[in-house]
Each structure stands twice: as structure tokens, then as C-alpha cells.
CSV table of C-alpha atoms (C1' of nucleotides) in Angstrom, one decimal:
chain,number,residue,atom,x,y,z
A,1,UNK,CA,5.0,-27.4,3.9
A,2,UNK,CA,1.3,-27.5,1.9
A,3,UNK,CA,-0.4,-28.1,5.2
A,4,UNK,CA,-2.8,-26.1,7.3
A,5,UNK,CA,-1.8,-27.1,10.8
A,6,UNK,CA,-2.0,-25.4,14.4
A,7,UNK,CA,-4.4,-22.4,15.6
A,8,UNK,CA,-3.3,-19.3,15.9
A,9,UNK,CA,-5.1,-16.0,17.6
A,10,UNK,CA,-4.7,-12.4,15.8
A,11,UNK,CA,-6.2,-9.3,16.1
A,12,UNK,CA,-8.7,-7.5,13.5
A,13,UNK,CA,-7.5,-3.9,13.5
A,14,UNK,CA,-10.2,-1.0,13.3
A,15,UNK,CA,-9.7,-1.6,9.0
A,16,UNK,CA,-10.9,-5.5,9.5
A,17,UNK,CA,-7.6,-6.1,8.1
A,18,UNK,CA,-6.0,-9.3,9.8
A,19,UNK,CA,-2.2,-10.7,9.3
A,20,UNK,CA,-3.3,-14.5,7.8
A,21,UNK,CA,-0.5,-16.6,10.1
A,22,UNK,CA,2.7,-16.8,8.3
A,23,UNK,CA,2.9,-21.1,8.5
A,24,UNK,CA,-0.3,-20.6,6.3
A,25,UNK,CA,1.2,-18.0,3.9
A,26,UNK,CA,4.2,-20.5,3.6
A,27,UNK,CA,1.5,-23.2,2.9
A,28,UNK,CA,0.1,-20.7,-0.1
A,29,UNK,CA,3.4,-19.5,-1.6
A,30,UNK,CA,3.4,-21.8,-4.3
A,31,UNK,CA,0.3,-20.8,-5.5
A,32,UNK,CA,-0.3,-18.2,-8.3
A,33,UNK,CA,-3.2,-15.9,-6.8
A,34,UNK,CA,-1.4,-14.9,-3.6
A,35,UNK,CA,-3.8,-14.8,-1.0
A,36,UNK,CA,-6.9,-16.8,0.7
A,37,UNK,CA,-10.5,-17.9,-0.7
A,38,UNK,CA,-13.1,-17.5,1.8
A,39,UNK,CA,-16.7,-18.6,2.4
A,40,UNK,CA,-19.5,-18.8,5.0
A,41,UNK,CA,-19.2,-22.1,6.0
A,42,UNK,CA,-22.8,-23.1,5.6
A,43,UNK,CA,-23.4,-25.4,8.6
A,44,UNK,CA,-21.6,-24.0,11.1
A,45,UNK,CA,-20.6,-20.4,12.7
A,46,UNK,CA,-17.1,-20.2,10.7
A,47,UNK,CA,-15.7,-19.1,7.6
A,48,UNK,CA,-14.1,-21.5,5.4
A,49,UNK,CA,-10.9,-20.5,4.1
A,50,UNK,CA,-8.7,-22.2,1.1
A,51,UNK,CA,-6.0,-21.8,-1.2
A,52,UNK,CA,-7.3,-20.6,-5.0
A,53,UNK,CA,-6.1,-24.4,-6.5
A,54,UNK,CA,-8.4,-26.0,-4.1
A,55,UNK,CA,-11.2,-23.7,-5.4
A,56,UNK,CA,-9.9,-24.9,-8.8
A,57,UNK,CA,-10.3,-28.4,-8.1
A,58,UNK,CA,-13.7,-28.1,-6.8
A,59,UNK,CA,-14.4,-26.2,-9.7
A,60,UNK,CA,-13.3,-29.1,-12.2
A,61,UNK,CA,-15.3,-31.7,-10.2
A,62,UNK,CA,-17.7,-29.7,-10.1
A,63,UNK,CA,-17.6,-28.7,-14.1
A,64,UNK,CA,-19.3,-31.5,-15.9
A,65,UNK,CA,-20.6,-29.1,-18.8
A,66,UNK,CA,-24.3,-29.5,-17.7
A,67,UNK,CA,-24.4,-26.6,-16.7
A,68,UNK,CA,-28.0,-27.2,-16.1
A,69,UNK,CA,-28.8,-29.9,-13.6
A,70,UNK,CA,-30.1,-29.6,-10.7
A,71,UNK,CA,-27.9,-31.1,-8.6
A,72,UNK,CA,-24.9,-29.3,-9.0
A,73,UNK,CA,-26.8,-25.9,-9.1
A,74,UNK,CA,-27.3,-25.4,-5.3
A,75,UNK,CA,-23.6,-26.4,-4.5
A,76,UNK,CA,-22.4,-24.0,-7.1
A,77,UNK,CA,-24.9,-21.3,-6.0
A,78,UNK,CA,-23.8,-21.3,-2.2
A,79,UNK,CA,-20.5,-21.8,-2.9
A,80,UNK,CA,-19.1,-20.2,-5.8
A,81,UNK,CA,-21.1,-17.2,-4.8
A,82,UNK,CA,-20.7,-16.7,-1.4
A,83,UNK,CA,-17.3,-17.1,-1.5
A,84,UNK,CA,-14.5,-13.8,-1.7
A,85,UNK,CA,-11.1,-13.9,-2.8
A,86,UNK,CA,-8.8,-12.1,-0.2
A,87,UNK,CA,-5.6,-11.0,-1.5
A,88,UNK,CA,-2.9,-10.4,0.8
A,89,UNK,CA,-1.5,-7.4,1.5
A,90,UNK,CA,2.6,-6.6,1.1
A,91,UNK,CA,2.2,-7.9,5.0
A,92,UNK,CA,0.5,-10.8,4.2
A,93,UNK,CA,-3.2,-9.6,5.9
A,94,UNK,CA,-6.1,-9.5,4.1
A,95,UNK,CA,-9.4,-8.1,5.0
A,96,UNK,CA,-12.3,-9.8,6.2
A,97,UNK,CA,-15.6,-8.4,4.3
A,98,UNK,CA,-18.7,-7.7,7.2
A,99,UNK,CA,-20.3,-10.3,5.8
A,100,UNK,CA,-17.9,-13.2,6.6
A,101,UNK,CA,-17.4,-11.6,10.0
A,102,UNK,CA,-21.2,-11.2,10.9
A,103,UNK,CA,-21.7,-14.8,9.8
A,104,UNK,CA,-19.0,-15.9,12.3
A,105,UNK,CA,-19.7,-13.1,14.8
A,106,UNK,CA,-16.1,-12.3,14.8
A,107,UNK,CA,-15.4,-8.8,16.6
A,108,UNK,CA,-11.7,-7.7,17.8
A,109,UNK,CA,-10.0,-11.3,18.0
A,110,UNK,CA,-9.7,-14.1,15.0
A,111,UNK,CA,-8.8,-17.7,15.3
A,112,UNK,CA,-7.2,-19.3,12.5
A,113,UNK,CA,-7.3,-23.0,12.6
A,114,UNK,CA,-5.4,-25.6,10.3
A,115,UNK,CA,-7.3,-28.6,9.2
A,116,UNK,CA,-5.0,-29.9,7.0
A,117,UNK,CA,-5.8,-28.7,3.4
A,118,UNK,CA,-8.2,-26.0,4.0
A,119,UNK,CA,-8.5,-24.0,7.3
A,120,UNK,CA,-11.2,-22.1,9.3
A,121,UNK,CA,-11.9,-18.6,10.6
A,122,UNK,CA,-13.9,-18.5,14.6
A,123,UNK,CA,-14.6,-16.1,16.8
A,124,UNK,CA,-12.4,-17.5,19.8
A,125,UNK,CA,-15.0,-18.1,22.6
A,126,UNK,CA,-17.6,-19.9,19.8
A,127,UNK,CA,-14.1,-21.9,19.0
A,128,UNK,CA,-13.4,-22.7,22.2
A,129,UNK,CA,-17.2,-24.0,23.0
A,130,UNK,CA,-17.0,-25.2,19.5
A,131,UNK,CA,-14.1,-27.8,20.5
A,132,UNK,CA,-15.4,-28.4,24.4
A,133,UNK,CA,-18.4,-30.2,22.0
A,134,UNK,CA,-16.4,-32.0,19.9
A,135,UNK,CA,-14.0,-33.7,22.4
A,136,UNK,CA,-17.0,-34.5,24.6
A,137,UNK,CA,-18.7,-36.2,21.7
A,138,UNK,CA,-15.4,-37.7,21.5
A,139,UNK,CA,-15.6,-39.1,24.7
A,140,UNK,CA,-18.8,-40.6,24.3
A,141,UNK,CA,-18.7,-42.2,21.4
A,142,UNK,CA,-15.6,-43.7,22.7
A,143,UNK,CA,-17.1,-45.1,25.9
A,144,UNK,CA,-19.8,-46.5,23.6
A,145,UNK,CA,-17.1,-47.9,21.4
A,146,UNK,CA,-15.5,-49.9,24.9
A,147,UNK,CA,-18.8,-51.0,26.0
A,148,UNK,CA,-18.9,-52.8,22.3
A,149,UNK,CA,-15.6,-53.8,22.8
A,150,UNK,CA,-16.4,-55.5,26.2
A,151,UNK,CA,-19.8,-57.2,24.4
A,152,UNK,CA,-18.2,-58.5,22.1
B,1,UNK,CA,-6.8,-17.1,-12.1
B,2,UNK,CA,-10.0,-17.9,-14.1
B,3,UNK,CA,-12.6,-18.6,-11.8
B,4,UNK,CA,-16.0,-16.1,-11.5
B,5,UNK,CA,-16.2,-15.9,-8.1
B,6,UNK,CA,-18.5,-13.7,-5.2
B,7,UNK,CA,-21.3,-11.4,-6.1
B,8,UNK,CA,-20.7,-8.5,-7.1
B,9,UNK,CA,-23.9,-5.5,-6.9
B,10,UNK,CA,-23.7,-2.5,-9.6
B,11,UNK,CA,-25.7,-0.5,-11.1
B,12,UNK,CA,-27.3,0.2,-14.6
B,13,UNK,CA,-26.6,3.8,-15.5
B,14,UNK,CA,-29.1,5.5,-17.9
B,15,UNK,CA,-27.6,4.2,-21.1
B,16,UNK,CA,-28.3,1.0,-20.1
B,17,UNK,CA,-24.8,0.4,-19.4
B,18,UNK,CA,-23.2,-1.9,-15.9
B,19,UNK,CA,-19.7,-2.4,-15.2
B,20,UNK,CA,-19.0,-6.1,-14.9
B,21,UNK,CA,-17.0,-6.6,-12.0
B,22,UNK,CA,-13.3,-6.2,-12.2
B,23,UNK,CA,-12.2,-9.6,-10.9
B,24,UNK,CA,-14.2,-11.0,-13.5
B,25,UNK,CA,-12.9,-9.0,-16.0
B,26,UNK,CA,-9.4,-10.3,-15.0
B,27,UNK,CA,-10.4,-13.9,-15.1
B,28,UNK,CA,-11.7,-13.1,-19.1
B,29,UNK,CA,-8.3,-11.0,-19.5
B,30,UNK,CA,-6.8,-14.0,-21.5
B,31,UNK,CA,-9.4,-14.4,-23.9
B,32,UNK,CA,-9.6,-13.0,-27.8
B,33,UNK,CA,-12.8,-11.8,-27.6
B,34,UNK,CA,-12.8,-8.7,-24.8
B,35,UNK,CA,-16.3,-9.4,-23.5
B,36,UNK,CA,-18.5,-11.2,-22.0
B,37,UNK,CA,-21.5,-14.2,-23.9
B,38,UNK,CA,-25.2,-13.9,-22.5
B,39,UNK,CA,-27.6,-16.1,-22.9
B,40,UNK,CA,-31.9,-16.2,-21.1
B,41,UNK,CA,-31.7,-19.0,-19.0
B,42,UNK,CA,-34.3,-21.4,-19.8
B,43,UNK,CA,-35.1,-22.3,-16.1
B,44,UNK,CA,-34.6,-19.1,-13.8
B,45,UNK,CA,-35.0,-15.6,-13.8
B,46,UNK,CA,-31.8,-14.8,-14.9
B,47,UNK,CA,-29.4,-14.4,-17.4
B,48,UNK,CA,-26.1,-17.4,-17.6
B,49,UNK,CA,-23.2,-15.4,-18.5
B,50,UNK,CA,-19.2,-16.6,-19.7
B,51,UNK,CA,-16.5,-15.8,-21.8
B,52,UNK,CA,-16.0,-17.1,-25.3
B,53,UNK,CA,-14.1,-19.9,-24.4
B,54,UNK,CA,-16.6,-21.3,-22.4
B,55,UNK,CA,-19.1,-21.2,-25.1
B,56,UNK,CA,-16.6,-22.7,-27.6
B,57,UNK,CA,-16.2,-25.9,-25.4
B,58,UNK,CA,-20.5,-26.0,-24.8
B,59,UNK,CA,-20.1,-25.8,-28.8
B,60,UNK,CA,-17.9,-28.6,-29.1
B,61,UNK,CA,-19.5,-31.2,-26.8
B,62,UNK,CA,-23.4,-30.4,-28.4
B,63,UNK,CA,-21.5,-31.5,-31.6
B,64,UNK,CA,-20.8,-34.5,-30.3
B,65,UNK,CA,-24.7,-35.1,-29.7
B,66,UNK,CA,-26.4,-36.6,-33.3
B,67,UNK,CA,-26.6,-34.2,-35.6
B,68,UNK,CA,-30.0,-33.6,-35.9
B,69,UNK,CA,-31.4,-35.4,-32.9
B,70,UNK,CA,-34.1,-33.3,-30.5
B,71,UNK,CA,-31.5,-32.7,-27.9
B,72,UNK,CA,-29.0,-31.1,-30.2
B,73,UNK,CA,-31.8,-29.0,-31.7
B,74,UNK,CA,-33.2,-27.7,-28.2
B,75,UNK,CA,-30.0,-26.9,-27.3
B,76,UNK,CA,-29.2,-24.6,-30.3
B,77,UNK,CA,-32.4,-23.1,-30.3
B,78,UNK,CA,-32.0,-22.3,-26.5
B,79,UNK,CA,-28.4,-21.4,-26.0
B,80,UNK,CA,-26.8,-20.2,-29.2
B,81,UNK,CA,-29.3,-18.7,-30.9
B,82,UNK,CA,-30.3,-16.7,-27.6
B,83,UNK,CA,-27.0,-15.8,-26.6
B,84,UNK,CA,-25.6,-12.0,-27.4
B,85,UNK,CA,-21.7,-11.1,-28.0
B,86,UNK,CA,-21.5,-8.0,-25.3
B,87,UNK,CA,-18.2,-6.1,-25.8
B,88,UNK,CA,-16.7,-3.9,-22.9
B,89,UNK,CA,-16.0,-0.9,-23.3
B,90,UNK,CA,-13.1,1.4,-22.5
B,91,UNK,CA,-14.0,1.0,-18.7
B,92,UNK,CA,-15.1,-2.5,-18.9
B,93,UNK,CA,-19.0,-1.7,-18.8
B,94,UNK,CA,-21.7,-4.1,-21.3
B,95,UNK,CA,-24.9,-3.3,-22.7
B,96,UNK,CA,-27.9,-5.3,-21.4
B,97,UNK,CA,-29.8,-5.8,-23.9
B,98,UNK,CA,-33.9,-5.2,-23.3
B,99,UNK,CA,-34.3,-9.0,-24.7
B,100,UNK,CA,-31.8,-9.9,-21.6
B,101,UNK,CA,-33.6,-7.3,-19.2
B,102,UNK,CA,-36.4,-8.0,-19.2
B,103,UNK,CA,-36.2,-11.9,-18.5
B,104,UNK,CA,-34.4,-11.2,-15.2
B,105,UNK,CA,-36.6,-8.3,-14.3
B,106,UNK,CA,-34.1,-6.1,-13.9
B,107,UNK,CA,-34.5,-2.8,-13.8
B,108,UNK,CA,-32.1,-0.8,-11.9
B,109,UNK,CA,-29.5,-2.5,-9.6
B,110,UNK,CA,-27.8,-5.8,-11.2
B,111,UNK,CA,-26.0,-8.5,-9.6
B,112,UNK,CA,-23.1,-10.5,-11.0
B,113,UNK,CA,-23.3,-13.9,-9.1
B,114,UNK,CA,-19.8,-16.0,-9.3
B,115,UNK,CA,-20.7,-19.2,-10.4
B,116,UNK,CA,-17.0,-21.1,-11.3
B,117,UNK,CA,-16.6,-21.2,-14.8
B,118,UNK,CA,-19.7,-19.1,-15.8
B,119,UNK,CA,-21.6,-16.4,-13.8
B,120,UNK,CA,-25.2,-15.2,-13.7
B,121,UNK,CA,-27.0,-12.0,-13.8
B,122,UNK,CA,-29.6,-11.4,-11.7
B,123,UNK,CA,-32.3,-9.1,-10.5
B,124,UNK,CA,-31.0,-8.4,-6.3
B,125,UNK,CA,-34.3,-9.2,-4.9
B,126,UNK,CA,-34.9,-12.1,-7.3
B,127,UNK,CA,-30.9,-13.2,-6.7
B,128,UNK,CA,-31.7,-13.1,-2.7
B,129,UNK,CA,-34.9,-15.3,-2.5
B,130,UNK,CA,-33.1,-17.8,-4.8
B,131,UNK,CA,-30.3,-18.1,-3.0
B,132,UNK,CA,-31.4,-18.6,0.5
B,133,UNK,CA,-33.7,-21.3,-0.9
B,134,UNK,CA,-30.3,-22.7,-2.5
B,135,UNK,CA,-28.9,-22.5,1.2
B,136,UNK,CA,-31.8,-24.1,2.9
B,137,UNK,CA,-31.7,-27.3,0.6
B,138,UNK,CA,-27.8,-27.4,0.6
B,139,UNK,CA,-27.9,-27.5,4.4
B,140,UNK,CA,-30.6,-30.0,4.3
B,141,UNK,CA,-28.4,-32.2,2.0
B,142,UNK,CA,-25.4,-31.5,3.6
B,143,UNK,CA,-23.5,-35.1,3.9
B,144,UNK,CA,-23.4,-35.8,-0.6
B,145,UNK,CA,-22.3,-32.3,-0.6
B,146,UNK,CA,-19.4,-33.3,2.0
B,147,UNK,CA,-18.4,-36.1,0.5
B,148,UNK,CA,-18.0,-34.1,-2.7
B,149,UNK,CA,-16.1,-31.4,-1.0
B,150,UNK,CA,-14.0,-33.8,0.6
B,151,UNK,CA,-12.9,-35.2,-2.6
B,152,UNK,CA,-12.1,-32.3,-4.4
C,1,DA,C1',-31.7,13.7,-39.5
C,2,DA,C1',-32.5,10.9,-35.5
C,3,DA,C1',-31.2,7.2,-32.8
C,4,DA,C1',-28.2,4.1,-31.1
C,5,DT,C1',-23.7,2.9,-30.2
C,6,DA,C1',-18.6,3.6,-29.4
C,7,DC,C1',-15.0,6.4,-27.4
C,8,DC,C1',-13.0,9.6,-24.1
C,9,DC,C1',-12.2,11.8,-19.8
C,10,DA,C1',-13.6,13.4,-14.8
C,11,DT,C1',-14.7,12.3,-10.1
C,12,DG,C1',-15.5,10.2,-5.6
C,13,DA,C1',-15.2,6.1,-3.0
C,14,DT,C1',-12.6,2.4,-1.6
C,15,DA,C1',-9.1,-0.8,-1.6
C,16,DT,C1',-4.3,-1.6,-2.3
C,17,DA,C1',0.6,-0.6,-1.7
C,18,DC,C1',3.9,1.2,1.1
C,19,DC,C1',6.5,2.5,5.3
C,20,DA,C1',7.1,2.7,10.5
C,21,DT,C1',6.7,0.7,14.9
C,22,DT,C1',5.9,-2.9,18.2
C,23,DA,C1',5.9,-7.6,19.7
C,24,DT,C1',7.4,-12.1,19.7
C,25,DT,C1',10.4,-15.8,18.7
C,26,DA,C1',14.8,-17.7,17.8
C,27,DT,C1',19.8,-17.5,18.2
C,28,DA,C1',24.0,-16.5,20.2
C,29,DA,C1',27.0,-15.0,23.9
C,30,DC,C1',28.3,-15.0,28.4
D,1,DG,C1',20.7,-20.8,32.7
D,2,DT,C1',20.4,-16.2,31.9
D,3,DT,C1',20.9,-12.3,29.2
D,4,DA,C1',21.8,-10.0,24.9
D,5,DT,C1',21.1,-9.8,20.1
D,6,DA,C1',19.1,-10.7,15.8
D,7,DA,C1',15.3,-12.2,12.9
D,8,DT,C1',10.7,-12.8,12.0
D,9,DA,C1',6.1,-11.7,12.5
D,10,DA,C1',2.2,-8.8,13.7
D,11,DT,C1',0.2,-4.2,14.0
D,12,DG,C1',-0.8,0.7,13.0
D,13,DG,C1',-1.1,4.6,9.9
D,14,DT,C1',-0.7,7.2,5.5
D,15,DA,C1',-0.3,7.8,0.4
D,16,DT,C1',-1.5,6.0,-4.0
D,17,DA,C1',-3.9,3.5,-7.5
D,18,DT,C1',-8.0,1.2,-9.0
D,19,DC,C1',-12.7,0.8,-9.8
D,20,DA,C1',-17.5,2.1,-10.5
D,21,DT,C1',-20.0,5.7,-12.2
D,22,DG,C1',-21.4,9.8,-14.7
D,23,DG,C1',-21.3,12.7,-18.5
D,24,DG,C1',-19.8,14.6,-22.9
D,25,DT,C1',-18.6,14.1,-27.8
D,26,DA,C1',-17.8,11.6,-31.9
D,27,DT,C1',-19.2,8.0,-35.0
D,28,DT,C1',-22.0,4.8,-37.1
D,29,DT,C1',-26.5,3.0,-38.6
D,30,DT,C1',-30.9,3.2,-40.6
DNA sequence: AAAATACCCATGATATACCATTATTATAAC
DNA sequence: GTTATAATAATGGTATATCATGGGTATTTT
């Protein structure tokens, strides 16, 4: 199982330490640095949260050897920098740093949720309005797809 | 492990001597050469820094440029004739050279900025002005940097 | 000799490792 | 189908190790 799938509601305890669901520690196990990279997501109220090969990976697409250019130099900037690398404890928790919770405005309750190869960190109510959105854009785009349909 | 992630802020004591951040150090703990390479950058405020390795492979691909061409030339006049062997000491602390200093402004306070294969050193007021800009523009181009993301 | 550098050790803060307890889920027995 | 039991996971608290930092002393360099 490599897969981040499901949501799953924890608690932060007073330490801002939080148990990192065990389906997703399964997902990691193969992986040398045991625990969770973790970055502001930069569009959108959540933290963004990967195994360390994914970082890897983006790393070598990333790594062209100019060093220099422009166009890579934001991506790496807000990304590579912004980002923390969360080991888990011998309970498999790690501990969110103020800055990744302020940016998500996360307080007493966590949300993980699986999106397949990576995963993201919400504050639960921002999640929940978070998805109301999404499904309702959902529904509109597909009446506009039947209304097509029926043109057509 | 060997990615140079986060950004990490400590300080310069009156020897002129920093502690480069431990997780760092771990990601150069393979290398022969117990230290860290530094180099002005030629475009920012701020000093590139890497391990050897890093500047070994830079090495190799200029010498696949012409020998004596103007790129090849600007590049070793920039890069390897700029750049300083720094050494850590006992505890895993370089000395900044004034050369080095005084390009990024810094003075008191230095931060190590995690930029995937290399890192940067930066003056903290300097460091935050650049990166929100960096922020601003990657939020503004956000779909290309998706699509990069995506395929990583 | 003076200055710069390398080496060594001390300390406080903080994060990590460890152990105990509670809760939840799954399994088995009745 | 319900209850009992076991297994796994989450939570809470404490002890320990690591790290950044500061200072001292020796060693090299010029």
C-alpha cells in the first residue's frame, strides 16, 4: 500500500505533537527517512505533506545544473525552503512547527487527507467548507457539461 | 537523505563563527570533504552554498562547455575562483569570511535557506523581502508550477 | 610577538526517545 | 447477534540526548 487514501481526524496535544494515521505510516515504511515532508501549501489554507522520495523526485526534475535561471528559482525558493522534515516519533507522531499550523489555522483538531501520492493537513471546519466548495463546483460544472450534452 | 531542506536562523558569535544547521550537516555527512563550498552569488544578496560533490559535478559539466569560450570563462571567474573551502569545526560551526559577509549584508543573525541540492545564506531581513516576492510570483504562476509538481 | 585559526569543553534550551494509559477496532466465543 | 477478548492505534507524561552557543586554551601563521 504506497497510497494516501481516506481522511482521518486527530488531536494536537498541548506539545503540537500529532499521531500521522497509521495507513499513512504503512504508505512511508519503505522509505529511508522515516517520517513526513511538510510545506505551506502556497495557494490554499493547508499544509502539504509528502514522503522524502517525492521530495527527491521534485528535486531531480527540478535539478537541471543551472542553478541560475530564473524560472526555477521561485519554485525552489518557496518550496525547498518553506518546507520541514518531520520525523516521527517511536509512536509514529511528529510535531507540527507554529508556522505550518498558523498558516492552516489549525488549533486542537487535525485532518489528514489522502490524495493519492502526497496528502494534506486542514483545520477540520476550513476542510469541511473547503469540500462543500468543491462538490458544488462539481455540480455545476456538471449541469453545464448536460446542457452541452443536450446541444449537441 | 541528501536534500537541504527548511531555513534554519542562527547566529554569528564574536569570532565570526555560525553553526550550520544540523540537518544539513547530516545531508553532507557522506562527503570526503567535512564542510561546506561558498560562493557570492552573482545576482542576489546572498551567498550559494553546497558540499563538494555538488561543486565537482558544476566542475564537470562547465568542462563540457568549449574550452576557452566566454561562457566557460565567466563561469570560472564567477563561481570557482569566488568560492571558499569552509571546514566545520568540532561542533559543526564555519567561518564566514568578510569577502562572503559583506555581499549578503550580514551582520549578526544568518539564515540557512534549504534550497534542494544547494542552500543559500542570507541576511534575515534581506532573506524575508525576497522570499515573499518569490511567493507572490509563484502564486501568480501557479498552473506551470502545477503541472511541474504534478509530474514529479 | 601578535593575530588569526583550530581544538576542546561547559551550559541551557529544545527536541527526541521511551514508557504508561486510554480508546478504538477487529476477532473470537457464546 | 451480542458479548468478551485481543490487537492495534492514539494520547499523555517524563527522562534523555542533541544542538546551538559561548568561552577558554593551544597551535599555527606571518
Amino acid at each position: 500500500m504506497t497510497l494516501f487514501l481516506s481522511t482521518f481526524i486527530n488531536k494536537l496535544d498541548k506539545k503540537g505533537r500529532v499521531s500521522v494515521p497509521a495507513s499513512f505510516r504503512l504508505a512511508l515504511s519503505g522509505q529511508t527517512f522515516q517520517g513526513i515532508v511538510a510545506f505551506r501549501s502556497y495557494k490554499l489554507p493547508t499544509i502539504e505533506g509528502m514522503g522524502m522520495d517525492r521530495m527527491q523526485r521534485l528535486s531531480d526534475s527540478v535539478d537541471q545544473l543551472d542553478l541560475f535561471s530564473d524560472a526555477q528559482d521561485d519554485l525552489t525558493a518557496t518550496i525547498f525552503a518553506d518546507s520541514q522534515m518531520l520525523a516521527f516519533d517511536g509512536d509514529g507522531r511528529v510535531i507540527l512547527s507554529q508556522h505550518l499550523l498558523d498558516h492552516a489555522h489549525i488549533k486542537e483538531m487535525v485532518v489528514f487527507v489522502g490524495r493519492g501520492t502526497t496528502f494534506q493537513i486542514w483545520n477540520p471546519e476550513a476542510f469541511e467548507r473547503h469540500q462543500q466548495e468543491a462538490r458544488k463546483r462539481v455540480q455545476e460544472k456538471q449541469a453545464t457539461l448536460k446542457l452541452r450534452a443536450d446541444n449537441a
